[in-house]
XYZ file of C-alpha atoms in Angstrom:
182
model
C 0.000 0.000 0.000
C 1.310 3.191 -1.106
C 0.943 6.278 1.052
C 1.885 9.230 0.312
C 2.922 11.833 3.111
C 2.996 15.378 2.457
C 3.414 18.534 4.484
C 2.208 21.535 3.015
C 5.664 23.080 2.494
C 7.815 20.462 0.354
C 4.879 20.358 -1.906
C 1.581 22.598 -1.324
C -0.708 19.765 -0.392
C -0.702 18.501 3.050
C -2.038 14.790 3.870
C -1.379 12.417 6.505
C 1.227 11.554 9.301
C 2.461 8.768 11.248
C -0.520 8.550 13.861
C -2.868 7.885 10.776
C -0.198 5.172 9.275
C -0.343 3.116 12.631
C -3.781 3.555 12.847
C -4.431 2.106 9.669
C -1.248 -0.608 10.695
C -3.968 -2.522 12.561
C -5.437 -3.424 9.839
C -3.378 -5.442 7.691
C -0.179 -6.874 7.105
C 0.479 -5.844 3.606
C 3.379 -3.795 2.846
C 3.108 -0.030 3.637
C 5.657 1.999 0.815
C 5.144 4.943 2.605
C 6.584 8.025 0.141
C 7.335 11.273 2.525
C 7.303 14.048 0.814
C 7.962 16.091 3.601
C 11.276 18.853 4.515
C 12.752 18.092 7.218
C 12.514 14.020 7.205
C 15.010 13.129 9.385
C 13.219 13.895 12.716
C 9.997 12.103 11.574
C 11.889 9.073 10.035
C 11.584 7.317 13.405
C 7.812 7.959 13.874
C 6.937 6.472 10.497
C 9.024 3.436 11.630
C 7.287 3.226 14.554
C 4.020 3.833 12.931
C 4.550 0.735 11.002
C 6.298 2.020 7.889
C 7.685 -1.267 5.589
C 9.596 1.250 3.304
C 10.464 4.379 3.366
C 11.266 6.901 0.530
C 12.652 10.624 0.427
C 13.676 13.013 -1.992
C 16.946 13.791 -3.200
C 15.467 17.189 -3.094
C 15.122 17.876 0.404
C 17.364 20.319 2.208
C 18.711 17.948 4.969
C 21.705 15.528 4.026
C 19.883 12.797 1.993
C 23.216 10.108 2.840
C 22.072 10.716 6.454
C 18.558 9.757 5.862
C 18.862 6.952 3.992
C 21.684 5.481 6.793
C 19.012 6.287 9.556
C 16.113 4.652 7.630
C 18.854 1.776 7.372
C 19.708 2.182 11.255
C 15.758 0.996 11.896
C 16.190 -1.603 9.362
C 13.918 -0.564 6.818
C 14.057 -0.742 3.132
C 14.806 2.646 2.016
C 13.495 4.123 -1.232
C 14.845 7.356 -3.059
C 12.580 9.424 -5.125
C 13.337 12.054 -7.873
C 10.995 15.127 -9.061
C 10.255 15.148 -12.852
C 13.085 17.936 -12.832
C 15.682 15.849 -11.422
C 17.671 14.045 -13.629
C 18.398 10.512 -13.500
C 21.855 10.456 -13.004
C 21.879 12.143 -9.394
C 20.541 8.245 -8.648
C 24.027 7.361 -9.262
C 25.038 9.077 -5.477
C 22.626 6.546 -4.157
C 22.220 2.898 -5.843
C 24.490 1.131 -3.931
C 22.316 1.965 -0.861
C 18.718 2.424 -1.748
C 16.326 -0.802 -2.169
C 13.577 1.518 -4.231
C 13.801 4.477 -7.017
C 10.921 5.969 -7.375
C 10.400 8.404 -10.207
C 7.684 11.279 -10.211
C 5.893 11.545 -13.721
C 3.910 14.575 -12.513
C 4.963 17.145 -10.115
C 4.239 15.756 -6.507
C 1.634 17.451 -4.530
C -1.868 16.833 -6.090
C -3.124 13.427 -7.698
C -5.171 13.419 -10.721
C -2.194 15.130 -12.731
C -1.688 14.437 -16.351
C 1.678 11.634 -17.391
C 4.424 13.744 -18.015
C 5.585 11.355 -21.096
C 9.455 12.589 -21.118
C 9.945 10.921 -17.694
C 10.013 7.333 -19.727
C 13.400 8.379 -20.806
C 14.418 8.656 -17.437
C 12.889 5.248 -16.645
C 15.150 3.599 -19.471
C 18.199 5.762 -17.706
C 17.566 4.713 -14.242
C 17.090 1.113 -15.173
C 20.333 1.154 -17.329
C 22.053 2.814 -13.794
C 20.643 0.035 -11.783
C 22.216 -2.619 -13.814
C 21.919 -6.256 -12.350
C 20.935 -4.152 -9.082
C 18.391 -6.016 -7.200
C 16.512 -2.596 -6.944
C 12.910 -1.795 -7.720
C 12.259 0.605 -9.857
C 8.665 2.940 -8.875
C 6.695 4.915 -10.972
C 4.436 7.515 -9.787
C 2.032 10.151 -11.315
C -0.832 9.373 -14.292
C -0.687 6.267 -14.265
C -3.815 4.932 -16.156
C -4.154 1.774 -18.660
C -1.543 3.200 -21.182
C 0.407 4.676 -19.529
C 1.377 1.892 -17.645
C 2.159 -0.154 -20.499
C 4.787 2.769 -21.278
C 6.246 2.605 -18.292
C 6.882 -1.212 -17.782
C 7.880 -1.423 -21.201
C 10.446 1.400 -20.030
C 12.000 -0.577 -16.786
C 9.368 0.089 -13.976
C 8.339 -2.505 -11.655
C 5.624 -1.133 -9.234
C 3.565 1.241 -10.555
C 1.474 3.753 -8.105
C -2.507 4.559 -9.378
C -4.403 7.265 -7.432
C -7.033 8.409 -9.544
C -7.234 5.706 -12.094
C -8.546 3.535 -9.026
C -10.453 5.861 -7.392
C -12.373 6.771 -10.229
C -13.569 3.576 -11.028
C -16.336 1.513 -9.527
C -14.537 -2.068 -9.560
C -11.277 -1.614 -8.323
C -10.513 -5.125 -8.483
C -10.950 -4.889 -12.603
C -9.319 -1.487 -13.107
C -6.143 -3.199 -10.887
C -6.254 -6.789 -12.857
C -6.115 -4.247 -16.159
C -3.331 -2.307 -14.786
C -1.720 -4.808 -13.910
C -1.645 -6.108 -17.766
């Protein structure tokens, strides 16, 4: 389960925090990817581990040391995820790959679902999956995903792909996941 975290000053929107993760914790056993899109991280890091957090991703865009979070996120053994804005180029993943379990690359500017696929982000896929090599490393794709688009993006190197609105917008979201899905 995907869950995005945001704070109303990294990007505009604001969402949910760790007290709402470990409330929903109770509830199943499935993997929370939980995607904090927050500035600062490092002082929450250990309330979303203790919330019940099964991965954890920051940006290489916040102002704190990135290095540090990803060795505390480590420290609580957690898998640790990096994620890039569409802005970002790929190779800044380069800094990272020997110690990140999860790149996730933005296709729409994070903030606000419902966004349209920002289609020159598939070259970025291709680069990132060319970085990651024989790399046991997932590659994430978040931001318009919908029934073509995620052909486009598998076919470009992703393997998990994050749906919002697709999902929500539909009234069987068991079919519109078994399409996505391919």
């Amino acid at each position: 389960i995907h869950i995005d975290v945001m704070d109303g000053h990294f990007v505009p929107n604001i969402t949910m925090g760790p007290d709402v993760v470990k409330s929903v914790r109770k509830f199943t056993k499935k993997i929370f990817d939980v995607h904090l899109m927050i500035d600062p991280v490092m002082k929450y890091i250990p309330e979303f581990v203790n919330s019940g957090s099964d991965i954890i991703t920051i940006h290489h865009e916040i102002d704190e040391c990135v290095t540090d979070a990803i060795k505390l996120i480590k420290k609580y053994d957690r898998k640790v995820g990096i994620s890039v804005k569409p802005s970002t180029p790929a190779k800044v993943i380069e800094k990272y790959i020997d110690d990140v379990d999860l790149i996730l690359i933005m296709t729409v500017e994070p903030g606000f679902g419902g966004q349209s696929f920002m289609y020159d982000q598939i070259e970025k896929i291709e680069k990132v999956k060319y970085l990651i090599g024989e790399r046991k490393i997932d590659i994430e794709v978040d931001g318009g995903i919908d029934i073509d688009t995620a052909k486009e993006v598998v076919k470009a190197g992703a393997d998990i792909l994050v749906s919002g609105s697709t999902i929500f917008k539909c009234n069987n979201y068991n079919q519109i996941i078994r399409d996505l899905r391919g």
